[in-house]
Amino acid sequence: MFRFKSELREVEVAGIKIGGPPGKNPTVLAGTIFYHGHKIVRDPEKGEFDEQKAEELINLQEEFSDRTGNPCMVDVMASSPEAMVRYLDFVAEHTDRPILIDGTTAPVRIAGLEHAAEVGLLDRLIYNSLSPGFSQAEVAKIRETGLKCAILLALNMRDFTTAGRIKAIKELLTVAEQHGVEKPLIDTCVMDIPSLGMACKALFQLKDELGLPVGCSPHNAIDTWRGLRTKMGKEAKKPCMASATVMAVAVGADFVLYGPIGAARYIFPAVAMVDAAQAFVLREEGIAVGREHPLFKIA
């Protein structure tokens, strides 16, 4: 099983634990809703959407979360401040799970953060994300509102290597802590298939060195795979999405942003299988897992 030189830290958001030894706490899975091109969105600027279908998707993710034992979060994507506020209100009303603020620009994310502070959502909120190109307005607003949890994105535009990712995170971590982020989550940044391997390597190295919860968005590798449909056929996408996700979990990811929330049907079972396998190894080492763990849920 994995051996880490640092003490592995757990972060808790809205009652969900993220981090610790691989296999102990089930991998936390976040599906994205209202993303660019999402068919349920009618007007992305005003934030108009099909509420019934949105609720069905949120319920779908929670259903598979309950079936597998893998906790879930909702990643709210918006392209305007107005849309972000509407989306946040709707999601907060229809789930009690953690919510990720994921806007296309800093002003959109800041609008979501301001609104969340006004309506009392901060304890359920995760800022997605702070990257090396952050604006001072972002970190100032995080400090002003008192938000405690944020994803730090290892996007190093000058150095796409594993080492570049680690350097970016260390620099971001200093800034985040200075502005009150007490619960950092590290996203090792997947953009395409080549970067998936480096992101997975960085997952292990950052967890080993810093002990913080780590994760990534493996679906980006599949979304940018130009030859997938033309060379492999459209039926290849789902198994490749699941495989990319499992690859990250197998090397120690504590959380995964798995892409469109509707993919919950095949992402959750795949991840639960790996979590169960890892948990059984922990049992050999005298580390027990709870009865709600996938180890006891998926048989």
Coordinates of C-alpha atoms in Angstrom, one line a residue:
M1 CA 0.0 0.0 0.0
F2 CA 1.1 3.6 -0.3
R3 CA 3.6 5.0 2.2
F4 CA 3.8 8.7 2.8
K5 CA 6.4 10.7 4.6
S6 CA 4.0 13.4 5.7
E7 CA 1.1 13.1 8.1
L8 CA -2.0 13.0 5.9
R9 CA -4.5 15.7 6.6
E10 CA -8.3 15.4 6.4
V11 CA -10.5 18.4 5.5
E12 CA -14.2 18.5 6.4
V13 CA -16.8 20.5 4.5
A14 CA -20.5 20.2 5.4
G15 CA -19.9 16.9 7.2
I16 CA -17.9 15.3 4.4
K17 CA -14.3 14.3 5.0
I18 CA -11.7 14.7 2.2
G19 CA -8.2 13.3 2.5
G20 CA -6.3 10.9 4.7
P21 CA -4.8 7.5 3.7
P22 CA -6.1 6.3 0.3
G23 CA -9.0 4.0 0.8
K24 CA -9.9 5.2 4.4
N25 CA -12.3 8.0 3.4
P26 CA -14.2 7.3 0.2
T27 CA -13.2 9.4 -2.8
V28 CA -15.4 12.5 -2.9
L29 CA -16.9 13.0 -6.4
A30 CA -18.1 16.3 -7.8
G31 CA -20.3 16.6 -10.9
T32 CA -20.6 19.8 -12.8
I33 CA -24.0 21.4 -13.6
F34 CA -24.8 24.4 -15.9
Y35 CA -21.6 24.0 -17.8
H36 CA -21.0 25.5 -21.3
G37 CA -23.3 23.6 -23.7
H38 CA -25.4 22.0 -21.0
K39 CA -28.7 21.4 -22.7
I40 CA -30.7 22.2 -19.6
V41 CA -29.5 25.8 -19.8
R42 CA -31.8 28.1 -21.8
D43 CA -30.0 31.4 -21.2
P44 CA -26.4 31.3 -19.8
E45 CA -26.2 35.0 -19.2
K46 CA -29.5 35.3 -17.3
G47 CA -29.2 31.9 -15.7
E48 CA -32.4 30.5 -17.0
F49 CA -32.7 26.7 -17.1
D50 CA -34.9 23.7 -16.9
E51 CA -35.5 23.4 -13.2
Q52 CA -37.1 20.0 -13.3
K53 CA -34.2 18.5 -15.2
A54 CA -31.6 20.2 -13.0
E55 CA -33.3 18.8 -9.9
E56 CA -33.3 15.3 -11.5
L57 CA -29.6 15.5 -12.1
I58 CA -28.8 16.6 -8.6
N59 CA -30.9 13.7 -7.3
L60 CA -29.2 11.3 -9.7
Q61 CA -25.8 12.1 -8.3
E62 CA -27.1 11.8 -4.7
E63 CA -28.7 8.5 -5.5
F64 CA -25.4 7.0 -6.7
S65 CA -23.6 8.6 -3.8
D66 CA -26.0 6.8 -1.4
R67 CA -25.7 3.5 -3.4
T68 CA -21.9 3.5 -3.4
G69 CA -20.9 5.3 -0.2
N70 CA -18.9 7.9 -2.2
P71 CA -19.8 11.4 -1.0
C72 CA -20.7 14.0 -3.6
M73 CA -20.5 17.7 -4.2
V74 CA -22.1 19.9 -6.9
D75 CA -19.8 22.0 -9.0
V76 CA -21.7 25.0 -10.2
M77 CA -20.5 26.5 -13.4
A78 CA -21.7 30.0 -14.5
S79 CA -20.7 32.5 -17.2
S80 CA -22.2 35.7 -15.6
P81 CA -22.7 37.0 -12.0
E82 CA -26.5 37.0 -12.5
A83 CA -26.4 33.4 -13.5
M84 CA -24.1 32.4 -10.7
V85 CA -26.5 33.8 -8.1
R86 CA -29.5 32.1 -9.6
Y87 CA -27.7 28.8 -9.9
L88 CA -26.4 28.9 -6.3
D89 CA -29.8 29.6 -4.9
F90 CA -31.3 26.7 -6.8
V91 CA -28.6 24.2 -5.9
A92 CA -28.5 25.2 -2.2
E93 CA -32.3 24.6 -2.1
H94 CA -32.1 21.1 -3.6
T95 CA -29.1 19.6 -1.9
D96 CA -27.3 19.8 1.5
R97 CA -24.0 18.7 0.0
P98 CA -20.9 20.9 -0.5
I99 CA -21.1 23.4 -3.4
L100 CA -18.2 24.4 -5.6
I101 CA -18.2 28.0 -7.1
D102 CA -16.8 27.5 -10.6
G103 CA -17.2 30.6 -12.7
T104 CA -15.6 31.3 -16.1
T105 CA -14.0 34.5 -14.8
A106 CA -12.9 36.0 -11.5
P107 CA -15.9 38.5 -11.3
V108 CA -18.3 35.6 -11.7
R109 CA -16.7 33.6 -8.9
I110 CA -16.5 36.7 -6.7
A111 CA -20.2 37.4 -7.3
G112 CA -21.0 33.9 -6.1
L113 CA -18.8 34.2 -3.1
E114 CA -20.5 37.5 -2.1
H115 CA -23.9 36.1 -2.5
A116 CA -23.0 32.9 -0.5
A117 CA -21.8 35.1 2.3
E118 CA -25.0 37.1 2.3
V119 CA -27.3 34.1 2.5
G120 CA -25.2 32.0 4.9
L121 CA -23.8 29.4 2.6
L122 CA -20.1 29.8 3.3
D123 CA -19.8 26.6 5.5
R124 CA -20.9 24.5 2.5
L125 CA -18.8 26.4 -0.1
I126 CA -15.6 25.6 -1.9
Y127 CA -13.9 28.2 -4.1
N128 CA -13.0 26.6 -7.5
S129 CA -10.4 27.7 -8.0
L130 CA -7.4 29.8 -7.2
S131 CA -4.7 29.5 -9.9
P132 CA -1.3 31.2 -10.3
G133 CA -3.1 33.9 -12.4
F134 CA -5.4 34.9 -9.6
S135 CA -6.6 38.5 -9.2
Q136 CA -6.1 40.4 -6.0
A137 CA -9.8 41.0 -5.9
E138 CA -10.3 37.2 -5.5
V139 CA -8.0 36.7 -2.6
A140 CA -9.2 39.9 -1.0
K141 CA -12.9 38.7 -1.2
I142 CA -11.9 35.3 0.2
R143 CA -10.3 37.0 3.2
E144 CA -13.2 39.5 3.6
T145 CA -15.9 36.8 3.6
G146 CA -14.0 34.4 5.8
L147 CA -14.2 31.5 3.4
K148 CA -12.2 28.6 4.7
C149 CA -12.0 26.1 1.8
A150 CA -10.6 26.6 -1.7
I151 CA -9.2 24.5 -4.5
L152 CA -5.7 25.5 -5.5
L153 CA -5.1 24.7 -9.2
A154 CA -1.6 23.6 -10.3
L155 CA -1.7 25.5 -13.6
N156 CA 1.9 26.6 -14.4
M157 CA 1.8 28.1 -17.9
R158 CA 5.6 28.3 -18.0
D159 CA 6.3 24.8 -16.9
F160 CA 3.8 22.0 -17.6
T161 CA 5.9 19.3 -15.9
T162 CA 5.2 17.6 -12.6
A163 CA 7.8 19.8 -11.0
G164 CA 6.1 22.9 -12.4
R165 CA 2.8 21.8 -10.9
I166 CA 4.4 21.3 -7.5
K167 CA 6.1 24.7 -7.6
A168 CA 2.8 26.4 -8.5
I169 CA 1.0 24.8 -5.6
K170 CA 3.6 25.8 -3.1
E171 CA 3.4 29.4 -4.2
L172 CA -0.4 29.3 -4.1
L173 CA -0.6 27.7 -0.7
T174 CA 1.4 30.5 0.8
V175 CA -1.0 33.1 -0.6
A176 CA -4.1 31.1 0.3
E177 CA -3.1 30.7 3.9
Q178 CA -2.3 34.4 4.2
H179 CA -5.8 35.1 3.1
G180 CA -7.5 32.8 5.6
V181 CA -7.9 29.5 3.6
E182 CA -7.6 26.9 6.3
K183 CA -8.9 24.0 4.2
P184 CA -6.9 23.9 1.0
L185 CA -7.7 21.2 -1.7
I186 CA -5.1 20.7 -4.4
D187 CA -6.1 20.2 -8.0
T188 CA -3.1 19.0 -10.0
C189 CA -4.5 20.2 -13.3
V190 CA -5.4 17.9 -16.2
M191 CA -5.8 19.5 -19.6
D192 CA -5.2 16.6 -22.0
I193 CA -4.0 13.0 -22.1
P194 CA -0.2 13.9 -21.7
S195 CA -1.0 16.1 -18.7
L196 CA -3.1 13.3 -17.1
G197 CA 0.0 11.3 -16.4
M198 CA 1.9 14.2 -15.0
A199 CA -1.1 15.3 -12.9
C200 CA -1.3 11.8 -11.4
K201 CA 2.4 11.8 -10.6
A202 CA 2.0 15.2 -8.9
L203 CA -1.0 13.9 -6.9
F204 CA 1.2 11.4 -5.2
Q205 CA 4.2 13.7 -4.8
L206 CA 2.2 16.6 -3.3
K207 CA 0.3 14.3 -1.0
D208 CA 3.6 12.8 0.1
E209 CA 5.3 16.1 0.7
L210 CA 2.5 18.3 2.0
G211 CA -0.1 15.7 3.3
L212 CA -3.0 17.8 2.0
P213 CA -6.0 16.4 0.1
V214 CA -5.4 16.1 -3.6
G215 CA -7.5 15.6 -6.7
C216 CA -8.0 16.6 -10.3
S217 CA -10.4 16.7 -13.3
P218 CA -9.5 13.7 -15.4
H219 CA -12.4 14.2 -17.7
N220 CA -10.5 17.1 -19.3
A221 CA -8.2 14.5 -20.9
I222 CA -11.1 12.9 -22.6
D223 CA -12.9 16.1 -23.6
T224 CA -9.8 17.3 -25.5
W225 CA -9.0 13.9 -27.1
R226 CA -9.8 14.8 -30.8
G227 CA -9.4 11.3 -32.2
L228 CA -11.6 9.6 -29.6
R229 CA -14.9 9.6 -31.6
T230 CA -13.4 9.4 -35.1
K231 CA -10.9 6.7 -34.4
M232 CA -12.5 4.7 -31.5
G233 CA -16.2 5.3 -32.0
K234 CA -18.6 7.3 -29.9
E235 CA -19.2 4.3 -27.6
A236 CA -15.6 4.6 -26.3
K237 CA -16.1 7.9 -24.5
K238 CA -17.8 6.6 -21.3
P239 CA -15.3 3.8 -20.6
C240 CA -12.5 6.2 -21.2
M241 CA -14.0 8.8 -18.9
A242 CA -14.4 6.1 -16.2
S243 CA -10.8 4.8 -16.8
A244 CA -9.3 8.3 -16.5
T245 CA -11.1 8.9 -13.3
V246 CA -10.1 5.5 -11.8
M247 CA -6.4 6.2 -12.8
A248 CA -6.4 9.3 -10.5
V249 CA -8.1 7.5 -7.7
A250 CA -5.7 4.5 -7.9
V251 CA -2.7 6.8 -7.2
G252 CA -4.3 8.5 -4.3
A253 CA -6.8 11.2 -5.4
D254 CA -9.0 12.2 -2.5
F255 CA -11.5 14.0 -4.7
V256 CA -12.4 14.1 -8.4
L257 CA -14.2 16.6 -10.5
Y258 CA -15.6 14.0 -12.9
G259 CA -17.3 16.3 -15.4
P260 CA -21.0 16.5 -16.4
I261 CA -23.1 15.5 -13.5
G262 CA -25.1 13.1 -15.6
A263 CA -22.0 10.9 -15.8
A264 CA -22.7 9.8 -12.2
R265 CA -24.2 6.6 -13.5
Y266 CA -20.9 5.1 -14.6
I267 CA -18.4 7.2 -12.6
F268 CA -19.6 6.3 -9.1
P269 CA -19.6 2.5 -9.5
A270 CA -16.1 2.6 -11.1
V271 CA -14.6 4.7 -8.3
A272 CA -16.4 2.7 -5.5
M273 CA -14.8 -0.4 -6.8
V274 CA -11.3 1.0 -6.5
D275 CA -12.1 2.5 -3.0
A276 CA -13.3 -0.9 -1.8
A277 CA -10.2 -2.6 -3.1
Q278 CA -7.9 -0.1 -1.4
A279 CA -9.9 -0.3 1.9
F280 CA -9.4 -4.1 2.0
V281 CA -5.6 -3.5 1.9
L282 CA -5.9 -1.1 4.8
R283 CA -7.7 -3.8 6.8
E284 CA -4.5 -5.9 6.4
E285 CA -2.6 -3.1 8.0
G286 CA -5.1 -2.7 10.9
I287 CA -6.9 0.4 9.6
A288 CA -10.7 0.0 9.8
V289 CA -13.2 1.9 7.6
G290 CA -16.8 2.8 8.5
R291 CA -19.8 0.8 7.6
E292 CA -20.9 3.4 5.0
H293 CA -17.7 2.9 3.1
P294 CA -18.0 1.4 -0.5
L295 CA -16.4 -1.7 0.9
F296 CA -19.7 -2.5 2.6
K297 CA -22.1 -0.8 0.2
I298 CA -21.4 -2.3 -3.3
A299 CA -21.5 -6.0 -2.7

